[in-house]
Tab-separated table of C-alpha atoms and ligand atoms in Angstrom:
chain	number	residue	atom	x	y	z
E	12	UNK	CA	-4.897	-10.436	-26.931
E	13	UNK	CA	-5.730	-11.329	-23.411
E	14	UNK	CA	-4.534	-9.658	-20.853
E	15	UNK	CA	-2.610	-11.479	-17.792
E	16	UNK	CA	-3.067	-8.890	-15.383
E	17	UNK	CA	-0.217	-8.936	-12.584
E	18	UNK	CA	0.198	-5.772	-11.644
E	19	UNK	CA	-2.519	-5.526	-8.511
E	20	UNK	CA	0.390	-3.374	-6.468
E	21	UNK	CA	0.042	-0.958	-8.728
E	22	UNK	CA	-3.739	-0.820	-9.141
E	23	UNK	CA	-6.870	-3.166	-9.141
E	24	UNK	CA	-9.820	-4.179	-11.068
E	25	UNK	CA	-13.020	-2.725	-9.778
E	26	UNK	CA	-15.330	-5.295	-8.627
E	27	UNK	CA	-18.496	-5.944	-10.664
E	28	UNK	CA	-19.935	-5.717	-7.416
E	29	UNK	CA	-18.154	-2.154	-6.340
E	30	UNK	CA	-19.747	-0.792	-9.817
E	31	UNK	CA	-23.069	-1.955	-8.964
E	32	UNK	CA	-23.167	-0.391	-5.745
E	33	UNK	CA	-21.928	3.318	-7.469
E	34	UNK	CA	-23.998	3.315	-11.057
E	35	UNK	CA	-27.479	5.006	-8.853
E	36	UNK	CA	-25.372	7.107	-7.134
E	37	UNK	CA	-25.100	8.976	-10.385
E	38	UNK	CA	-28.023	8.792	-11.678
E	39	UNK	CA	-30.404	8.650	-8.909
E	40	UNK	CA	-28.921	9.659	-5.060
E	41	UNK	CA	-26.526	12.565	-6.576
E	42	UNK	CA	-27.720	14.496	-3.702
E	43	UNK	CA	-25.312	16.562	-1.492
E	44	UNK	CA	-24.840	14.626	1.751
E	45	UNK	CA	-24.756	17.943	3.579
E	46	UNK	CA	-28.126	19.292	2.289
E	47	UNK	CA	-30.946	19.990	4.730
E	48	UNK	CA	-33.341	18.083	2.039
E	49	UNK	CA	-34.475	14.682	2.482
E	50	UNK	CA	-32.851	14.281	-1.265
E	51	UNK	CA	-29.648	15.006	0.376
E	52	UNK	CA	-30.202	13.035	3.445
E	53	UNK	CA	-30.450	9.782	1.545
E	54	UNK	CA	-27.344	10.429	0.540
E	55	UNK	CA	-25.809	10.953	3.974
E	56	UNK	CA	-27.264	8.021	5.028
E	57	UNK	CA	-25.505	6.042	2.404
E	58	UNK	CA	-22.227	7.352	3.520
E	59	UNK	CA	-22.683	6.795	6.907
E	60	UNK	CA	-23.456	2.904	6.120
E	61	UNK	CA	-19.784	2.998	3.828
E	62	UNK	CA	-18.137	4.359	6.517
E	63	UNK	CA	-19.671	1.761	8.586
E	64	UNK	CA	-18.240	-0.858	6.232
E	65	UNK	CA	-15.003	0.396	6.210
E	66	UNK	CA	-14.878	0.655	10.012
E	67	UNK	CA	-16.079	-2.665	10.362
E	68	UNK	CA	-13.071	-4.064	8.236
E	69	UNK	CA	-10.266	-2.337	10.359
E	70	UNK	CA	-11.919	-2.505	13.814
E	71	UNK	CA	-12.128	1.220	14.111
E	72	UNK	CA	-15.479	3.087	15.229
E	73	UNK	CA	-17.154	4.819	12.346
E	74	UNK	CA	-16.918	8.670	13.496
E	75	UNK	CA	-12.583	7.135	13.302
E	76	UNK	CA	-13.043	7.173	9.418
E	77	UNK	CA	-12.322	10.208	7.370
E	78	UNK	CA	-12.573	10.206	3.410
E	79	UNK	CA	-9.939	11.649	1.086
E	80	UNK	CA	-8.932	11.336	-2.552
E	81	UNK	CA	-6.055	8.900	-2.187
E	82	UNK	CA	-3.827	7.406	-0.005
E	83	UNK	CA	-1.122	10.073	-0.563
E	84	UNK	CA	-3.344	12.672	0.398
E	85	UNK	CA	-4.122	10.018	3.607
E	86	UNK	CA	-0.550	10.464	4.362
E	87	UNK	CA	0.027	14.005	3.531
E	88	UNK	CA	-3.160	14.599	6.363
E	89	UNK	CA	-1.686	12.345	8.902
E	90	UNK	CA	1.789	14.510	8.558
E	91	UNK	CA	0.139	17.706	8.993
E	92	UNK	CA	-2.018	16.921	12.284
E	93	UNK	CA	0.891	15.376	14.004
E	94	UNK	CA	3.698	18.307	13.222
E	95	UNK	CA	1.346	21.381	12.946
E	96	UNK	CA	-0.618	20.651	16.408
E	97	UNK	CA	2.925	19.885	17.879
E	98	UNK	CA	5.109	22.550	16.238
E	99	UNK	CA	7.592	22.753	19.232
E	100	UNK	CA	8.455	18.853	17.939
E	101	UNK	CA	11.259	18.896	15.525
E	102	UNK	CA	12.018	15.325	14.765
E	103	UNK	CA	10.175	12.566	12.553
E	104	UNK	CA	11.198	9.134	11.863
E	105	UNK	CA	10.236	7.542	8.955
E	106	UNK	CA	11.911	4.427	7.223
E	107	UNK	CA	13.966	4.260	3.665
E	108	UNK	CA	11.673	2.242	2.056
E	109	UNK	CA	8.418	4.014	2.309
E	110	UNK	CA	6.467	4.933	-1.056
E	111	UNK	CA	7.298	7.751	-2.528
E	112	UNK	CA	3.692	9.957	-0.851
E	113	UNK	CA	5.782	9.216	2.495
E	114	UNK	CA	9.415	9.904	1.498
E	115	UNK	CA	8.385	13.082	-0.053
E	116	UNK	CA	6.976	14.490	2.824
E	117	UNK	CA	9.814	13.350	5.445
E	118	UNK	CA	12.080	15.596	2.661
E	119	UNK	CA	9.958	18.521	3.074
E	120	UNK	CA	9.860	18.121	7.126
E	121	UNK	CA	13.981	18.443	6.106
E	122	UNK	CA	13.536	21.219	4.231
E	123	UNK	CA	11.401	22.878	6.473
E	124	UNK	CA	14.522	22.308	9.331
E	125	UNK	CA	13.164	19.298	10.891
E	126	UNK	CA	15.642	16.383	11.549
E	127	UNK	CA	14.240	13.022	10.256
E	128	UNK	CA	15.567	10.096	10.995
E	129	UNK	CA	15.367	7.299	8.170
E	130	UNK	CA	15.324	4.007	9.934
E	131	UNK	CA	17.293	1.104	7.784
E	132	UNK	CA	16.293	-2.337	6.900
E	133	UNK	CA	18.274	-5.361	6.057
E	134	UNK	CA	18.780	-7.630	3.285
E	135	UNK	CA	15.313	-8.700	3.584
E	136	UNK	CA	13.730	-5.542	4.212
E	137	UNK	CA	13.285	-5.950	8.440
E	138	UNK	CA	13.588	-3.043	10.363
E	139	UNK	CA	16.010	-2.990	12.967
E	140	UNK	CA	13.787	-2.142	16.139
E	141	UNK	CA	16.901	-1.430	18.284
E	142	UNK	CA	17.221	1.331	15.845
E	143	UNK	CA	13.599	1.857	16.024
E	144	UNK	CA	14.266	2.230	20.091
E	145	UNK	CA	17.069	4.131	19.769
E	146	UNK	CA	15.601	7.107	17.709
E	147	UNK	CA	12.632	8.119	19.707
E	148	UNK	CA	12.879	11.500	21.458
E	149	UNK	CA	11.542	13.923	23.453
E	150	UNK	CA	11.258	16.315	20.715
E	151	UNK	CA	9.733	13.037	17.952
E	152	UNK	CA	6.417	14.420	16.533
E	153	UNK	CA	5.806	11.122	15.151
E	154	UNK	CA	7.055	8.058	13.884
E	155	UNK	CA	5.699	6.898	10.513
E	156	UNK	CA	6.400	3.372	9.195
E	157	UNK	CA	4.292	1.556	6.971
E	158	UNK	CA	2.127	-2.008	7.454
E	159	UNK	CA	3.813	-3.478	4.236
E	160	UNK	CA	6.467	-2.695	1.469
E	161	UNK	CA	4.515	-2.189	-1.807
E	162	UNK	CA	7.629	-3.389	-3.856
E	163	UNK	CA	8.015	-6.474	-2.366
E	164	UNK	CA	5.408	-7.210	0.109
E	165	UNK	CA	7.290	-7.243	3.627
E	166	UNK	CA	5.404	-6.672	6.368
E	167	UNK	CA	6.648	-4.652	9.453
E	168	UNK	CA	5.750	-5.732	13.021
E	169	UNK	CA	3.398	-3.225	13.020
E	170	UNK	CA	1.812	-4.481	16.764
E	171	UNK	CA	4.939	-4.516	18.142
E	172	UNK	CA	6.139	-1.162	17.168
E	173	UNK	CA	2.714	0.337	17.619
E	174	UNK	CA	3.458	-1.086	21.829
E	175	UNK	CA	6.953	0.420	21.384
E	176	UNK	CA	5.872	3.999	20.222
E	177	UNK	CA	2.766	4.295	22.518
E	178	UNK	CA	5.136	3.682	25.692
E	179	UNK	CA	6.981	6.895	24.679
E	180	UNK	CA	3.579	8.711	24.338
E	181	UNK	CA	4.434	9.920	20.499
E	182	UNK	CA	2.082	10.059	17.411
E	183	UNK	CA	2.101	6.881	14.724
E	184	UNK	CA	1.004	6.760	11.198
E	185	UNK	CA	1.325	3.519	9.658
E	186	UNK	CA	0.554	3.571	5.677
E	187	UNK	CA	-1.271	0.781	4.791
E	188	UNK	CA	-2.437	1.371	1.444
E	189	UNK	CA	-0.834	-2.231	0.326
E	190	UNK	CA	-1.821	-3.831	3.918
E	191	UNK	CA	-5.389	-3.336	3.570
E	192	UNK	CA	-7.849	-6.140	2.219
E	193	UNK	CA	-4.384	-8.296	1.999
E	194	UNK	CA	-4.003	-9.045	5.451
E	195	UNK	CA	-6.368	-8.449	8.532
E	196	UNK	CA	-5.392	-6.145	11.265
E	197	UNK	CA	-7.660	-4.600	14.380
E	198	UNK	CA	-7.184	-0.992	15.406
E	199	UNK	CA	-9.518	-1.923	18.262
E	200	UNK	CA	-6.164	-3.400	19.532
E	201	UNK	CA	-3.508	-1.686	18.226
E	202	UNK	CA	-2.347	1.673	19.443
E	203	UNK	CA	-1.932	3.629	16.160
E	204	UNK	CA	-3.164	7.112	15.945
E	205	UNK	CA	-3.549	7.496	12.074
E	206	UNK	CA	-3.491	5.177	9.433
E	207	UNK	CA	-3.504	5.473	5.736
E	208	UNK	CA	-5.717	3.174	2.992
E	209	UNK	CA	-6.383	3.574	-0.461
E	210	UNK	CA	-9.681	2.301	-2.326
E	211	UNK	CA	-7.692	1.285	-5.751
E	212	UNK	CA	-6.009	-1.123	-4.216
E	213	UNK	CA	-8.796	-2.903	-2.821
E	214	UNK	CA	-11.126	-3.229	-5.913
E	215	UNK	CA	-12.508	0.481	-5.299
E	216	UNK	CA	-12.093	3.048	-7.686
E	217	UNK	CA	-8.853	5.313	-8.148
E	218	UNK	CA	-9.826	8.847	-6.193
E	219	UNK	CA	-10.887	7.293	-2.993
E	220	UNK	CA	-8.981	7.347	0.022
E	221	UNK	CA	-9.020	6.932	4.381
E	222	UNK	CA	-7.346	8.476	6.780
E	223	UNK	CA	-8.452	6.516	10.313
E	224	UNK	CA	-8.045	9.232	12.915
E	225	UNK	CA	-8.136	7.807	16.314
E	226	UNK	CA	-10.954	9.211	18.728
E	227	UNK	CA	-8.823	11.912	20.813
E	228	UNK	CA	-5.533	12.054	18.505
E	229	UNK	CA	-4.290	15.399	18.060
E	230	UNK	CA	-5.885	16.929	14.567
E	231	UNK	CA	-5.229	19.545	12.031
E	232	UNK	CA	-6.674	19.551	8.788
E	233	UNK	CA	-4.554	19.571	5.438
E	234	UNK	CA	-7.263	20.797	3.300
E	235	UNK	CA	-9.559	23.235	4.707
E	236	UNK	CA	-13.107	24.759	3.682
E	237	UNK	CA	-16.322	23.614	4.773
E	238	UNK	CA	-17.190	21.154	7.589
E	239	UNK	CA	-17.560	17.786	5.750
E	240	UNK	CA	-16.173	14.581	7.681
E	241	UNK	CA	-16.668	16.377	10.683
E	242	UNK	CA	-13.944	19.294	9.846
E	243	UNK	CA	-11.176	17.200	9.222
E	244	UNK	CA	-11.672	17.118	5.477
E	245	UNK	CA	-12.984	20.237	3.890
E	246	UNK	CA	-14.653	19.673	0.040
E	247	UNK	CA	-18.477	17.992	-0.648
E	248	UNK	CA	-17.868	13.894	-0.055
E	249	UNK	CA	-17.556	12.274	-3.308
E	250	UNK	CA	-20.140	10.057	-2.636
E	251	UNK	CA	-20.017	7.270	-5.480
E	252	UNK	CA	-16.890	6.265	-4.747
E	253	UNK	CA	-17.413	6.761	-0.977
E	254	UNK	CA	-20.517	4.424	-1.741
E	255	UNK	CA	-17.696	1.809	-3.890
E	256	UNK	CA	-15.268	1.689	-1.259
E	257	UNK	CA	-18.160	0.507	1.224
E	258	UNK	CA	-18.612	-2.494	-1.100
E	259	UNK	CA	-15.233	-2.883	-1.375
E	260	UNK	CA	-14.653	-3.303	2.315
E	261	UNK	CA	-17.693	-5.800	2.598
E	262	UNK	CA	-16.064	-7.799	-0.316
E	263	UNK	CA	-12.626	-7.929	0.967
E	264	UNK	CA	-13.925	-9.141	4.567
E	265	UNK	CA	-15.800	-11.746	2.411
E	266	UNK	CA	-13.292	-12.503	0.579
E	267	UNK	CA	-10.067	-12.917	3.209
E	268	UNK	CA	-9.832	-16.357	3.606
E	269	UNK	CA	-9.582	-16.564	-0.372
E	270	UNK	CA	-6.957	-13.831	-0.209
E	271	UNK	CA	-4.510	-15.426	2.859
E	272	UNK	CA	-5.124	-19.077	1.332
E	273	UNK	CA	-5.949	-19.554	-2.312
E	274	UNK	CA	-3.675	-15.804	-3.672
E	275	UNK	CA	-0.967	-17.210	-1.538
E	276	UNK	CA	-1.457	-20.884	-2.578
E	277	UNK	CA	-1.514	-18.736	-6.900
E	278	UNK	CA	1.781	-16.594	-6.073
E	279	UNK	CA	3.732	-19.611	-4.329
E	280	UNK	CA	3.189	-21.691	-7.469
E	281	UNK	CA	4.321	-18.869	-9.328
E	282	UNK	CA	7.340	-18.249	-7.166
E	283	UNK	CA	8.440	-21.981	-7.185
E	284	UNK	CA	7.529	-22.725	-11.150
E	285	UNK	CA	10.080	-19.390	-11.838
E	286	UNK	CA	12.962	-20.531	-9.701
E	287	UNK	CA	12.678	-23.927	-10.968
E	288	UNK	CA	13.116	-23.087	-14.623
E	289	UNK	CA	15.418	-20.324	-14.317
E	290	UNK	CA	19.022	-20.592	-12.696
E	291	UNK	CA	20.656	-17.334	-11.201
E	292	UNK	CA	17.289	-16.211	-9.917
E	293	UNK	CA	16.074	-14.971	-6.215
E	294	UNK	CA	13.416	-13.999	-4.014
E	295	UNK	CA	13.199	-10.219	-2.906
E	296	UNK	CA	11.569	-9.412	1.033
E	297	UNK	CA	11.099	-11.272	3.828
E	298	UNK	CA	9.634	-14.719	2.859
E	299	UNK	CA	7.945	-15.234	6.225
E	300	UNK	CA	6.216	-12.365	6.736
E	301	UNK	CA	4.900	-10.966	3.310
E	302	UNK	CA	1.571	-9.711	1.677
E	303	UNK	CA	-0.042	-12.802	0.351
E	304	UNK	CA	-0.165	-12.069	-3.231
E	305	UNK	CA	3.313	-10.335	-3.998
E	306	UNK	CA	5.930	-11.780	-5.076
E	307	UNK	CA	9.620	-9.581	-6.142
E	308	UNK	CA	11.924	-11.760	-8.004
E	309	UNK	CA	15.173	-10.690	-9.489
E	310	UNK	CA	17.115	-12.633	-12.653
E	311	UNK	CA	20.787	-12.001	-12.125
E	312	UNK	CA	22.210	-10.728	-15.948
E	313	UNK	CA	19.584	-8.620	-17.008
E	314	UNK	CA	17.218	-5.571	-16.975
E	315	UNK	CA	13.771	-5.262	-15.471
E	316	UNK	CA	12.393	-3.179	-18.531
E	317	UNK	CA	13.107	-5.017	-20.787
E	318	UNK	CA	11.581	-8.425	-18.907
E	319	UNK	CA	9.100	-6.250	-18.957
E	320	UNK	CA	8.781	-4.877	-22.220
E	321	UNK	CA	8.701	-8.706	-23.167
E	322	UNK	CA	5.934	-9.887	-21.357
E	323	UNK	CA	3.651	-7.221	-22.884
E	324	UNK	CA	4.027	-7.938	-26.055
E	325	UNK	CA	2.667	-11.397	-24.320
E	326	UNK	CA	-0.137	-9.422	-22.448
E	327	UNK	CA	1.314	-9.643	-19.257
E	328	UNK	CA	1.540	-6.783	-16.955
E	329	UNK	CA	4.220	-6.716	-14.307
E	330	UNK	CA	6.123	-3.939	-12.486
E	331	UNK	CA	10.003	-3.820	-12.479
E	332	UNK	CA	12.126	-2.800	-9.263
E	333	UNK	CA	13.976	-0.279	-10.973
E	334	UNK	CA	13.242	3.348	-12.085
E	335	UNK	CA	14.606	5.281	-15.122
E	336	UNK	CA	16.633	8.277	-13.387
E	337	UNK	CA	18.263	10.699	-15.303
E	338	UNK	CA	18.693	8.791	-18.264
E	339	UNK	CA	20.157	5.621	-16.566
E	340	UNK	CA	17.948	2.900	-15.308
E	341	UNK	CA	18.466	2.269	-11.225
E	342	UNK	CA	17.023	0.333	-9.032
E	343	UNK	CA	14.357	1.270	-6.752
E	344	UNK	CA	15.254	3.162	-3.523
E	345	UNK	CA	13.932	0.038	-1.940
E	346	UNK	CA	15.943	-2.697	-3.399
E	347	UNK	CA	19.214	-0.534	-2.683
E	348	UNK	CA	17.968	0.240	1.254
E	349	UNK	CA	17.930	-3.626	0.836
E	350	UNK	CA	21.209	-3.893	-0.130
E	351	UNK	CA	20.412	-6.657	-3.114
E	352	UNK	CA	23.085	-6.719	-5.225
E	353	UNK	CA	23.590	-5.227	-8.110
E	354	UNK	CA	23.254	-7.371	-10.784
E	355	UNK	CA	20.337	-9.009	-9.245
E	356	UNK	CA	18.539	-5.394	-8.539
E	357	UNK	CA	18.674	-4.261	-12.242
E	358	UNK	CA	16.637	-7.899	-13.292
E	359	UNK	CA	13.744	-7.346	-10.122
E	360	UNK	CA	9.923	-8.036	-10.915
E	361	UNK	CA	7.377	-7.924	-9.648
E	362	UNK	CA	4.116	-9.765	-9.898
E	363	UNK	CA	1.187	-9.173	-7.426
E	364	UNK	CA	-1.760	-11.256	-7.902
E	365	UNK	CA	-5.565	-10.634	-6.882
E	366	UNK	CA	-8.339	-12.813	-5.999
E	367	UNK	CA	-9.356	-12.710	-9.848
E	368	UNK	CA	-5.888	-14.121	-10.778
E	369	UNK	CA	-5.908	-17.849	-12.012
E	370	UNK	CA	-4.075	-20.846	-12.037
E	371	UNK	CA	-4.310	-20.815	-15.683
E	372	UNK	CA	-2.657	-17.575	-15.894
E	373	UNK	CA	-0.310	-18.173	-13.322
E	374	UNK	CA	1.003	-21.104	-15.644
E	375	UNK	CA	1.289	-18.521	-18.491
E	376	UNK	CA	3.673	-16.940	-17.293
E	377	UNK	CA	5.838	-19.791	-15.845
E	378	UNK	CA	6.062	-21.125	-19.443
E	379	UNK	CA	7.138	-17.929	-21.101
E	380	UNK	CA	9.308	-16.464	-18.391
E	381	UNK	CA	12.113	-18.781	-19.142
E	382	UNK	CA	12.410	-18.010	-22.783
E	383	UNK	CA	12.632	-14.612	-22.080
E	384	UNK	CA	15.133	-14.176	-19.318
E	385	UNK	CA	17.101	-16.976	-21.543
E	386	UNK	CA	16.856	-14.530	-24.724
E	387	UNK	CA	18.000	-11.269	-22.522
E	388	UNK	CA	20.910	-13.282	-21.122
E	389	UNK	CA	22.409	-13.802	-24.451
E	390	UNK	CA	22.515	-10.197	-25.222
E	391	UNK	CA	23.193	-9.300	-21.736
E	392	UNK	CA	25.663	-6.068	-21.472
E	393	UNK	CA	26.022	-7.283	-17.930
E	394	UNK	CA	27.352	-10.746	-18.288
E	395	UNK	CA	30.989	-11.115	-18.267
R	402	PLP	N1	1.419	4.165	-0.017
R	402	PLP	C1	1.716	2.982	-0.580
R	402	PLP	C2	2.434	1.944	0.224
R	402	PLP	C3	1.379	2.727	-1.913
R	402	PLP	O1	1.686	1.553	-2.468
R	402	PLP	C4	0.706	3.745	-2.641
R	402	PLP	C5	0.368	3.541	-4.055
R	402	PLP	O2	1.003	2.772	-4.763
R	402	PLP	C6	0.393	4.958	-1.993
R	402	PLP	C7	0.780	5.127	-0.674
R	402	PLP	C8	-0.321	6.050	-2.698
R	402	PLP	O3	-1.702	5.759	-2.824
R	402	PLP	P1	-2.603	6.575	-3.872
R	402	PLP	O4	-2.233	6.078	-5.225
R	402	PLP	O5	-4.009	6.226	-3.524
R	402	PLP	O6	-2.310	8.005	-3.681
């Protein structure tokens, strides 16, 4: 069966090209890049043209690039250098719909005694910024708010809020893990301090990460050891995917115009051919200002899973907005910050396209969603 694959929030193909780039780094330049030998040094001078690449892609200077293993370790690093080289700063503000790598640490800061503030957002999933305002203190270690929602592809004002906390003189992190490769951004002229991205959502391989560390923001290392990445990373670089998410970042700058125009152009006809041929249905996030190739759409009536469950036996992979908890099935932390109502919530999908996604498959699903939702509302519990 051939597989519709929908699901590029989650995680993405690797680029022919990305694989190309790693295969003689395993074979051929497995050198250490911190070896004295010249064997070694080939290697290091590989790295240094990735980091290069990735620098290149988010307007940062290369020595601002440090690699990690994911984007939750990205954030978990970012956390650490802004409350352990402040530890007289007790307060953090984060938002409620962050991914889980940042929620869980804002819980630990509470655990730990620290008072976090969790900014709200409204039924589209906008951040108030008078609330934003409002919560900075004297005492804020750092504010931490990410570039854009991975559940439904709302983007924050990220340039405005980066103007807002740099007049208070307090740390940001912004995660963009889902931003990056989607949408362009230039931390040549934005004030951020650290800033999260993850190689597996950019056609890179899973177990590559980047934490940007601004040239004179306060550091302090989350895993320590030896001095790779300049001390702020202990542990040898893993250079093959290091090597990957170079190519990655010279594909995505290639491929931008594709992404903005031609994704969008693929997800909008999705988005319209589904509310056409299916009543009682909605769009999740902020329309105007979303990640070009997601799209969250709830069915009133019936239950993610099983939409989902559905559309594999079809070959197409989605993601649902809701979460098994305990036994009972609720909807994600960031469809109830959002307030969408209940009925609605329990039916979200979502779909997030890639620059290998095609029209052809985006027609796919229009024609077999309707059956579907149509067979689920029959046997709805929910329904009246
Ligand atoms: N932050 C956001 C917004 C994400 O969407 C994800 C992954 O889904 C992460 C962080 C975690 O990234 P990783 O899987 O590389 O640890």
């Amino acid at each position: 069966m051939k597989v519709v694959y929908l699901d590029n929030n989650a995680t993405t193909m690797v680029a022919p090209e990305v694989v190309e780039a790693m295969l003689p780094m395993f074979s051929d330049y497995y050198g250490n890049a911190s070896s004295m030998h010249t064997f070694g040094g080939q290697v290091g001078s590989m790295l240094a043209k990735a980091r290069e690449s990735v620098a290149e892609l988010i307007g940062a200077h290369p020595e601002e690039v440090v690699f990690t293993s994911c984007g939750t370790e990205s954030d978990s690093t970012a956390f650490v250098a802004a409350t352990e080289s402040q530890p007289e700063k007790r307060h953090v503000i984060t938002t409620k719909v962050e991914h889980s790598a940042v929620l869980a640490l804002g819980h630990q800061l509470e655990a730990k005694g620290y008072d976090v503030t969790w900014l709200d957002v409204d039924e589209k999933g906008r951040l108030d910024m008078a609330q934003l305002a409002d919560s900075m203190r004297k005492d804020t270690a750092l504010v931490s708010i990410m570039y854009a929602n991975n559940e439904t592809g709302t983007i924050f004002p990220i340039p405005e809020i980066a103007q807002m906390v740099k007049e208070r003189g307090i740390l940001l992190h912004v995660d963009a893990v889902q931003a990056t490769g989607k949408i362009p951004y230039d931390l040549s002229k934005l004030p951020i301090d650290y800033l999260a991205i993850s190689g597996h959502k950019l056609h890179a391989p899973k177990g590559i990460g980047v934490l940007f560390v601004r040239r004179g923001a306060r550091f302090r290392p989350f895993l320590r050891g030896g001095h790779q990445e300049n001390g702020r990373r202990a542990g040898t670089e893993n250079s093959p995917y290091i090597v990957g998410l170079g190519k990655a970042c010279e594909l995505a700058r290639q491929y931008f115009d594709y992404e903005q125009q031609r994704v969008a152009e693929l997800r909008d006809r999705l988005q319209a051919g589904l509310l056409a041929a299916i009543p009682d249905s909605i769009v999740n996030g902020d329309l105007e200002h979303r990640l070009p190739n997601t799209l969250s759409i709830a069915f009133k009536y019936v239950e993610g899973e099983a939409i989902l469950l559905r559309l594999d036996r079809l070959g197409i992979c989605a993601s649902s907005g809701s979460a098994c908890t305990s036994g009972s099935l609720e909807p994600s932390h960031v469809l109830r910050a959002m307030g969408v109502p209940f009925t609605y919530a329990h039916g979200s999908i979502r779909f997030s396209l890639s620059r290998y996604t095609t029209q052809e498959e985006v027609d796919y699903v229009i024609k077999e969603m309707p059956g579907i939702i149509a067979g689920l509302r029959a046997i709805s519990p929910f329904r009246g």
